[in-house]
Amino acid sequence: MTTEAKKDSPLGRVIVITSGKGGVGKTTSAAAISAGLAKQGFKTVVIDFDVGLRNLDMIMGCERRVVFDFINVIQGDAKLKQALIKDKRLDTLSILPTSQTRDKDALTKEGVEQILKELKAEFDYIVCDSPAGIERGAQMAMYFADEAVVVTNPEVSSVRDSDRVLGLLSSQTRRAETEGAEPIKAQVLLTRYDQERVEKGEMMTVEDVLEILAVPLLGVVPESKAVLKASNVGTPVVLDEPSAASRAYEDAVSRLTGTQVEMRIVGERRPGLFQRLFGRAS
Amino acid sequence: MSLFDLLRKPRPKTAQTAKDRLQILLAHERSSTGSAEADYLPMLQRDIIAAIRKHVPIGEQDVEVRMERGDQMSSLEINIDLPGAVPSKAG
């Protein structure tokens, strides 16, 4: 797909995709959001900060094209241009994979800052896919961010960890440490949401989670079979066949770019004939 | 679903329990994380022992400080084990 780059001078906005807890959908979201931004014509790069456990490359479907990585660039073994992988589907999208062999101490604040500075000169959006936890990799992924997408599942441990991460975003980042700087704009992306279970009272509602975390909502991504299907073949959800999940991510991306989009929460399946006849009495 | 289940009382909604538990927990975690007063209980215990020792000889183990964090109210329970018989000097 050929998309036209929108502006001459890039926006250079750094967005961290973080969560604290693992397995909530950070990498899926980083892939979907970066592909969604690129699809809208923004020059976008997505960086994998999960040093040692490289995964973004598989979700993006470029795992066989990795030659140099993020750490090689930090350590001066490769030029940034050599490490960036151009997406084959969208010419506005690039991927900066992480290292599989080094340990997370290889990420230095100075190194990350230098790379982000170079990327800002060229890209509209720099999406940082954070590792789980709150250790070095996660700290480095969020430190230079302008915006944060906190991926949360409607489940107690995920909400607790998100709260912790929101605390770190407002205290352990450059924007937090710089006097007079605007704080990081943090928003919640609720994933694996199951409307049916919510209606049965088995799952916290969107409102419950927002009331607890007290930050704006970027979007609600329903639990969807499309996510696993897309990851199986290395396609970001928004570039695969349309699904409830892909639409939710597209809406979230539009909100990120400042477009007002009505919040809609759509489940995966339409109710079957039986359910329609007998309502939700099951 | 059997006929029996239909007669049974509806189960309490677990989502509400989840929300309540989180709200109580996070209220405390937010106030303590990263601040200097995170672990004031051990210090409080030390100070209480020091204060009592000025008047009564007690051991390190004789003061017990416990905190119970609740939704509406938190309570601080301090148990001081005083020595049973104070030896009389006049005896």
CSV table of C-alpha atoms in Angstrom, one decimal:
chain,number,residue,atom,x,y,z
A,1,MET,CA,0.0,0.0,0.0
A,2,THR,CA,1.4,3.4,-0.9
A,3,THR,CA,0.5,6.1,1.5
A,4,GLU,CA,1.3,9.7,1.1
A,5,ALA,CA,3.4,11.3,3.8
A,6,LYS,CA,1.5,14.1,5.3
A,7,LYS,CA,3.9,16.8,6.2
A,8,ASP,CA,7.4,18.0,5.4
A,9,SER,CA,8.5,18.5,9.0
A,10,PRO,CA,7.8,15.4,11.1
A,11,LEU,CA,5.8,15.5,14.3
A,12,GLY,CA,8.4,13.5,16.2
A,13,ARG,CA,6.0,12.4,18.9
A,14,VAL,CA,7.1,9.5,21.2
A,15,ILE,CA,4.3,7.2,22.4
A,16,VAL,CA,5.0,4.4,24.9
A,17,ILE,CA,2.8,1.3,25.0
A,18,THR,CA,3.1,0.0,28.5
A,19,SER,CA,1.2,-2.0,31.2
A,20,GLY,CA,3.2,-3.4,34.0
A,21,LYS,CA,1.6,-6.8,33.8
A,22,GLY,CA,2.6,-9.1,31.0
A,23,GLY,CA,0.3,-10.8,28.5
A,24,VAL,CA,-2.3,-8.0,28.4
A,25,GLY,CA,-1.7,-7.2,24.8
A,26,LYS,CA,1.1,-4.6,24.7
A,27,THR,CA,2.9,-5.9,21.6
A,28,THR,CA,-0.4,-6.6,19.8
A,29,SER,CA,-1.4,-3.0,20.6
A,30,ALA,CA,2.0,-1.6,19.6
A,31,ALA,CA,1.8,-3.4,16.3
A,32,ALA,CA,-1.8,-2.4,15.7
A,33,ILE,CA,-1.4,1.2,16.7
A,34,SER,CA,1.8,1.8,14.7
A,35,ALA,CA,0.4,0.1,11.6
A,36,GLY,CA,-2.8,2.2,12.1
A,37,LEU,CA,-0.9,5.4,12.3
A,38,ALA,CA,1.2,4.5,9.2
A,39,LYS,CA,-2.0,3.6,7.4
A,40,GLN,CA,-3.3,7.1,8.0
A,41,GLY,CA,-0.2,8.4,6.3
A,42,PHE,CA,1.9,9.3,9.3
A,43,LYS,CA,5.6,8.2,9.1
A,44,THR,CA,5.8,5.8,12.0
A,45,VAL,CA,8.5,3.7,13.6
A,46,VAL,CA,7.8,1.0,16.2
A,47,ILE,CA,10.7,0.1,18.6
A,48,ASP,CA,10.9,-3.1,20.6
A,49,PHE,CA,12.3,-2.4,24.1
A,50,ASP,CA,12.0,-6.0,25.3
A,51,VAL,CA,15.7,-6.7,25.2
A,52,GLY,CA,16.4,-10.5,25.3
A,53,LEU,CA,12.8,-11.5,24.4
A,54,ARG,CA,12.3,-10.2,20.9
A,55,ASN,CA,8.7,-10.6,19.8
A,56,LEU,CA,7.5,-7.5,18.0
A,57,ASP,CA,9.3,-8.7,14.8
A,58,MET,CA,7.1,-11.8,14.8
A,59,ILE,CA,3.9,-9.9,15.3
A,60,MET,CA,4.9,-7.5,12.6
A,61,GLY,CA,5.9,-10.4,10.3
A,62,CYS,CA,9.5,-9.3,9.7
A,63,GLU,CA,11.3,-11.8,11.9
A,64,ARG,CA,13.4,-13.1,8.9
A,65,ARG,CA,14.6,-9.7,7.9
A,66,VAL,CA,16.3,-8.7,11.1
A,67,VAL,CA,20.0,-8.1,10.6
A,68,PHE,CA,21.0,-5.4,13.1
A,69,ASP,CA,19.1,-4.4,16.2
A,70,PHE,CA,18.4,-1.6,18.6
A,71,ILE,CA,21.3,-2.6,20.9
A,72,ASN,CA,23.7,-2.8,17.9
A,73,VAL,CA,22.9,0.9,17.2
A,74,ILE,CA,23.2,2.0,20.8
A,75,GLN,CA,26.6,0.3,21.0
A,76,GLY,CA,27.7,1.8,17.7
A,77,ASP,CA,28.0,-1.5,15.8
A,78,ALA,CA,25.5,-0.4,13.2
A,79,LYS,CA,23.9,2.7,11.8
A,80,LEU,CA,20.3,3.4,12.7
A,81,LYS,CA,19.4,3.3,8.9
A,82,GLN,CA,20.8,-0.3,8.7
A,83,ALA,CA,18.8,-1.5,11.7
A,84,LEU,CA,15.5,0.0,10.6
A,85,ILE,CA,13.3,-2.6,8.7
A,86,LYS,CA,10.9,-1.1,6.2
A,87,ASP,CA,7.5,-2.7,6.3
A,88,LYS,CA,6.5,-4.4,3.1
A,89,ARG,CA,2.9,-3.5,3.3
A,90,LEU,CA,3.1,0.2,4.3
A,91,ASP,CA,5.9,2.4,3.1
A,92,THR,CA,5.3,4.8,6.0
A,93,LEU,CA,6.1,2.1,8.6
A,94,SER,CA,9.4,1.0,10.0
A,95,ILE,CA,10.4,-1.5,12.7
A,96,LEU,CA,13.4,-1.3,15.0
A,97,PRO,CA,13.8,-4.7,16.5
A,98,THR,CA,15.5,-5.5,19.8
A,99,SER,CA,18.4,-7.8,20.5
A,100,GLN,CA,17.8,-11.4,21.4
A,101,THR,CA,21.2,-12.0,23.0
A,102,ARG,CA,22.1,-9.0,25.1
A,103,ASP,CA,20.8,-8.3,28.5
A,104,LYS,CA,18.6,-5.3,29.4
A,105,ASP,CA,21.6,-3.4,30.9
A,106,ALA,CA,22.7,-2.8,27.3
A,107,LEU,CA,20.0,-0.1,27.2
A,108,THR,CA,21.6,3.2,28.3
A,109,LYS,CA,19.6,6.4,28.8
A,110,GLU,CA,22.1,8.3,26.6
A,111,GLY,CA,21.9,5.7,23.9
A,112,VAL,CA,18.1,5.6,23.8
A,113,GLU,CA,18.0,9.4,23.9
A,114,GLN,CA,20.3,9.7,20.9
A,115,ILE,CA,18.4,7.2,18.8
A,116,LEU,CA,15.0,8.9,19.7
A,117,LYS,CA,16.5,12.2,18.7
A,118,GLU,CA,17.5,10.8,15.3
A,119,LEU,CA,14.1,9.2,14.8
A,120,LYS,CA,12.2,12.4,15.7
A,121,ALA,CA,13.9,14.1,12.9
A,122,GLU,CA,12.4,11.7,10.5
A,123,PHE,CA,9.2,10.2,11.8
A,124,ASP,CA,5.8,11.6,12.9
A,125,TYR,CA,5.3,8.9,15.5
A,126,ILE,CA,7.8,6.8,17.4
A,127,VAL,CA,6.0,4.0,19.2
A,128,CYS,CA,7.9,2.3,22.0
A,129,ASP,CA,6.8,-1.2,22.8
A,130,SER,CA,7.6,-1.7,26.5
A,131,PRO,CA,8.5,-5.0,28.1
A,132,ALA,CA,6.4,-6.2,31.0
A,133,GLY,CA,7.5,-5.3,34.5
A,134,ILE,CA,8.9,-2.0,35.8
A,135,GLU,CA,12.6,-2.8,35.4
A,136,ARG,CA,15.1,-1.1,33.2
A,137,GLY,CA,13.6,-2.0,29.8
A,138,ALA,CA,10.2,-0.6,30.9
A,139,GLN,CA,11.8,2.4,32.5
A,140,MET,CA,13.7,3.2,29.3
A,141,ALA,CA,10.7,2.7,27.1
A,142,MET,CA,8.7,5.3,29.1
A,143,TYR,CA,11.4,7.7,30.1
A,144,PHE,CA,11.4,10.0,27.0
A,145,ALA,CA,7.7,9.5,26.1
A,146,ASP,CA,5.3,12.4,25.2
A,147,GLU,CA,2.3,10.2,25.5
A,148,ALA,CA,1.5,6.8,27.1
A,149,VAL,CA,-1.0,4.1,26.2
A,150,VAL,CA,-1.5,2.0,29.3
A,151,VAL,CA,-2.9,-1.4,28.1
A,152,THR,CA,-5.2,-2.8,30.7
A,153,ASN,CA,-7.4,-5.9,31.0
A,154,PRO,CA,-10.5,-5.7,33.1
A,155,GLU,CA,-9.0,-7.9,35.8
A,156,VAL,CA,-7.6,-7.1,39.2
A,157,SER,CA,-3.9,-7.7,38.8
A,158,SER,CA,-3.8,-5.9,35.5
A,159,VAL,CA,-5.6,-2.8,36.9
A,160,ARG,CA,-3.3,-2.8,39.9
A,161,ASP,CA,-0.2,-2.9,37.8
A,162,SER,CA,-1.6,-0.2,35.4
A,163,ASP,CA,-2.1,2.1,38.5
A,164,ARG,CA,1.5,1.5,39.5
A,165,VAL,CA,2.7,2.3,35.9
A,166,LEU,CA,0.6,5.5,35.9
A,167,GLY,CA,2.4,6.5,39.1
A,168,LEU,CA,5.8,5.9,37.4
A,169,LEU,CA,4.8,7.8,34.3
A,170,SER,CA,4.0,10.8,36.5
A,171,SER,CA,7.2,10.6,38.5
A,172,GLN,CA,10.0,8.7,36.8
A,173,THR,CA,10.1,10.2,33.3
A,174,ARG,CA,11.9,13.1,31.7
A,175,ARG,CA,8.7,15.1,31.5
A,176,ALA,CA,8.1,14.5,35.2
A,177,GLU,CA,11.6,15.5,36.1
A,178,THR,CA,11.7,18.6,33.9
A,179,GLU,CA,10.3,21.7,35.6
A,180,GLY,CA,7.5,23.4,33.7
A,181,ALA,CA,7.2,20.5,31.2
A,182,GLU,CA,3.7,19.3,30.4
A,183,PRO,CA,3.1,15.9,32.0
A,184,ILE,CA,3.0,12.8,29.8
A,185,LYS,CA,-0.5,12.4,28.3
A,186,ALA,CA,-1.5,9.0,29.6
A,187,GLN,CA,-4.6,7.1,28.4
A,188,VAL,CA,-6.0,3.7,29.0
A,189,LEU,CA,-6.6,1.1,26.3
A,190,LEU,CA,-8.8,-1.5,27.7
A,191,THR,CA,-8.2,-4.9,25.9
A,192,ARG,CA,-9.7,-8.4,26.0
A,193,TYR,CA,-13.0,-6.8,27.0
A,194,ASP,CA,-15.9,-9.3,27.0
A,195,GLN,CA,-19.3,-7.5,26.9
A,196,GLU,CA,-21.2,-10.7,27.6
A,197,ARG,CA,-19.3,-11.3,30.8
A,198,VAL,CA,-19.6,-7.7,31.8
A,199,GLU,CA,-23.4,-8.0,31.4
A,200,LYS,CA,-23.4,-11.0,33.7
A,201,GLY,CA,-21.5,-9.1,36.3
A,202,GLU,CA,-18.4,-11.4,35.9
A,203,MET,CA,-16.1,-8.7,34.5
A,204,MET,CA,-15.5,-5.1,35.5
A,205,THR,CA,-17.1,-2.6,33.2
A,206,VAL,CA,-15.2,0.2,31.3
A,207,GLU,CA,-16.6,2.7,33.8
A,208,ASP,CA,-15.3,0.6,36.8
A,209,VAL,CA,-11.8,0.6,35.4
A,210,LEU,CA,-11.8,4.3,34.5
A,211,GLU,CA,-13.2,5.2,37.9
A,212,ILE,CA,-10.3,3.3,39.6
A,213,LEU,CA,-7.5,4.5,37.3
A,214,ALA,CA,-8.8,8.1,36.8
A,215,VAL,CA,-7.2,8.6,33.3
A,216,PRO,CA,-8.9,9.2,30.0
A,217,LEU,CA,-10.0,6.2,27.8
A,218,LEU,CA,-8.3,5.7,24.5
A,219,GLY,CA,-10.4,2.8,23.4
A,220,VAL,CA,-11.9,-0.6,24.2
A,221,VAL,CA,-10.7,-3.6,22.3
A,222,PRO,CA,-13.0,-6.6,22.6
A,223,GLU,CA,-11.7,-10.1,23.2
A,224,SER,CA,-11.5,-11.3,19.6
A,225,LYS,CA,-10.3,-14.4,17.7
A,226,ALA,CA,-8.9,-12.0,15.1
A,227,VAL,CA,-6.0,-11.1,17.3
A,228,LEU,CA,-4.5,-14.6,17.5
A,229,LYS,CA,-5.3,-15.2,13.9
A,230,ALA,CA,-3.4,-12.1,12.9
A,231,SER,CA,-0.4,-12.8,15.1
A,232,ASN,CA,-0.2,-16.4,13.7
A,233,VAL,CA,0.5,-14.9,10.3
A,234,GLY,CA,2.6,-11.9,11.4
A,235,THR,CA,0.1,-9.3,10.4
A,236,PRO,CA,-0.9,-6.3,12.6
A,237,VAL,CA,-4.6,-6.7,13.4
A,238,VAL,CA,-5.5,-3.5,11.5
A,239,LEU,CA,-3.9,-4.8,8.3
A,240,ASP,CA,-5.8,-8.1,8.5
A,241,GLU,CA,-9.4,-8.7,7.6
A,242,PRO,CA,-11.8,-6.3,9.3
A,243,SER,CA,-12.9,-7.5,12.8
A,244,ALA,CA,-14.3,-6.0,16.0
A,245,ALA,CA,-10.7,-5.8,17.3
A,246,SER,CA,-9.3,-4.1,14.2
A,247,ARG,CA,-12.1,-1.5,14.2
A,248,ALA,CA,-11.5,-0.8,17.9
A,249,TYR,CA,-7.8,-0.2,17.2
A,250,GLU,CA,-8.5,2.0,14.2
A,251,ASP,CA,-10.8,4.1,16.4
A,252,ALA,CA,-8.1,4.3,19.1
A,253,VAL,CA,-5.5,5.4,16.5
A,254,SER,CA,-7.8,8.2,15.3
A,255,ARG,CA,-8.2,9.4,18.8
A,256,LEU,CA,-4.5,9.4,19.3
A,257,THR,CA,-4.1,11.7,16.3
A,258,GLY,CA,-6.7,14.0,17.8
A,259,THR,CA,-9.8,13.0,15.9
A,260,GLN,CA,-13.0,12.8,17.8
A,261,VAL,CA,-14.4,9.3,17.4
A,262,GLU,CA,-17.5,8.1,19.3
A,263,MET,CA,-16.7,5.3,21.7
A,264,ARG,CA,-18.3,2.1,20.6
A,265,ILE,CA,-18.0,-1.2,22.3
A,266,VAL,CA,-18.7,-4.1,20.0
A,267,GLY,CA,-18.5,-7.7,20.8
A,268,GLU,CA,-17.0,-10.4,18.6
A,269,ARG,CA,-20.1,-12.4,17.7
A,270,ARG,CA,-23.6,-11.4,16.8
A,271,PRO,CA,-26.1,-13.2,18.9
A,272,GLY,CA,-27.3,-16.4,17.4
A,273,LEU,CA,-31.0,-17.1,16.6
A,274,PHE,CA,-31.4,-19.0,19.9
A,275,GLN,CA,-30.0,-16.0,21.9
A,276,ARG,CA,-32.1,-13.6,20.0
A,277,LEU,CA,-35.3,-15.6,20.7
A,278,PHE,CA,-34.6,-16.1,24.3
A,279,GLY,CA,-32.8,-12.9,25.1
A,280,ARG,CA,-29.8,-12.9,27.5
A,281,ALA,CA,-31.4,-15.3,30.0
A,282,SER,CA,-28.6,-17.8,29.8
B,1,MET,CA,-28.6,-25.4,33.8
B,2,SER,CA,-30.7,-27.6,36.0
B,3,LEU,CA,-34.0,-26.6,37.6
B,4,PHE,CA,-32.2,-26.5,40.9
B,5,ASP,CA,-29.9,-23.7,39.8
B,6,LEU,CA,-33.0,-21.6,38.8
B,7,LEU,CA,-34.3,-21.8,42.3
B,8,ARG,CA,-31.0,-20.9,43.9
B,9,LYS,CA,-30.3,-17.3,44.8
B,10,PRO,CA,-28.4,-15.4,42.2
B,11,ARG,CA,-24.7,-15.3,43.0
B,12,PRO,CA,-23.2,-12.0,44.0
B,13,LYS,CA,-21.5,-10.2,41.1
B,14,THR,CA,-17.8,-10.9,41.2
B,15,ALA,CA,-17.0,-7.8,39.1
B,16,GLN,CA,-18.2,-5.6,42.0
B,17,THR,CA,-16.0,-7.5,44.4
B,18,ALA,CA,-13.0,-6.9,42.1
B,19,LYS,CA,-13.7,-3.2,41.9
B,20,ASP,CA,-14.2,-2.8,45.7
B,21,ARG,CA,-10.9,-4.7,46.4
B,22,LEU,CA,-9.0,-2.6,44.0
B,23,GLN,CA,-10.3,0.6,45.3
B,24,ILE,CA,-9.3,-0.2,48.8
B,25,LEU,CA,-5.9,-1.5,47.9
B,26,LEU,CA,-5.0,1.3,45.5
B,27,ALA,CA,-6.0,4.0,47.9
B,28,HIS,CA,-3.3,2.7,50.3
B,29,GLU,CA,-0.7,1.9,47.6
B,30,ARG,CA,-1.0,5.4,46.1
B,31,SER,CA,-0.4,7.1,49.3
B,32,SER,CA,2.6,5.0,50.3
B,33,THR,CA,4.4,4.2,47.1
B,34,GLY,CA,7.6,6.2,46.7
B,35,SER,CA,7.0,8.3,49.8
B,36,ALA,CA,9.2,8.4,52.9
B,37,GLU,CA,6.4,7.3,55.1
B,38,ALA,CA,6.0,3.9,53.3
B,39,ASP,CA,7.3,1.9,56.3
B,40,TYR,CA,6.7,4.0,59.3
B,41,LEU,CA,5.4,1.1,61.4
B,42,PRO,CA,8.8,-0.3,62.4
B,43,MET,CA,9.9,3.2,63.4
B,44,LEU,CA,6.8,3.8,65.3
B,45,GLN,CA,7.4,0.5,67.2
B,46,ARG,CA,10.9,1.5,68.0
B,47,ASP,CA,9.8,4.9,69.3
B,48,ILE,CA,7.1,3.4,71.5
B,49,ILE,CA,9.6,0.9,73.0
B,50,ALA,CA,12.0,3.8,73.7
B,51,ALA,CA,9.3,5.9,75.4
B,52,ILE,CA,8.1,3.1,77.6
B,53,ARG,CA,11.6,2.1,78.5
B,54,LYS,CA,12.1,5.4,80.2
B,55,HIS,CA,9.7,4.2,82.8
B,56,VAL,CA,9.4,0.5,82.7
B,57,PRO,CA,12.0,-2.1,81.6
B,58,ILE,CA,10.5,-3.9,78.6
B,59,GLY,CA,12.1,-6.1,75.9
B,60,GLU,CA,12.1,-5.6,72.1
B,61,GLN,CA,9.4,-8.2,71.7
B,62,ASP,CA,7.0,-6.7,74.2
B,63,VAL,CA,5.5,-4.2,71.9
B,64,GLU,CA,3.4,-5.3,69.0
B,65,VAL,CA,2.1,-2.9,66.4
B,66,ARG,CA,-0.5,-4.0,63.9
B,67,MET,CA,-2.4,-2.2,61.2
B,68,GLU,CA,-5.7,-3.2,59.8
B,69,ARG,CA,-6.6,-1.4,56.6
B,70,GLY,CA,-10.3,-1.1,55.9
B,71,ASP,CA,-12.6,0.6,53.5
B,72,GLN,CA,-14.1,3.2,55.8
B,73,MET,CA,-11.6,3.1,58.6
B,74,SER,CA,-8.1,1.9,59.3
B,75,SER,CA,-7.1,0.9,62.8
B,76,LEU,CA,-3.8,0.8,64.5
B,77,GLU,CA,-3.5,-1.7,67.3
B,78,ILE,CA,-0.6,-1.4,69.8
B,79,ASN,CA,-0.1,-4.2,72.3
B,80,ILE,CA,2.3,-3.6,75.1
B,81,ASP,CA,3.3,-6.5,77.3
B,82,LEU,CA,4.2,-5.0,80.7
B,83,PRO,CA,6.3,-7.1,83.1
B,84,GLY,CA,3.9,-8.8,85.5
B,85,ALA,CA,5.4,-7.9,88.9
B,86,VAL,CA,7.4,-4.8,89.3
B,87,PRO,CA,10.1,-5.7,91.8
B,88,SER,CA,9.6,-3.7,94.9
B,89,LYS,CA,12.7,-1.8,96.1
B,90,ALA,CA,11.5,-1.5,99.6
B,91,GLY,CA,11.1,-5.3,100.1
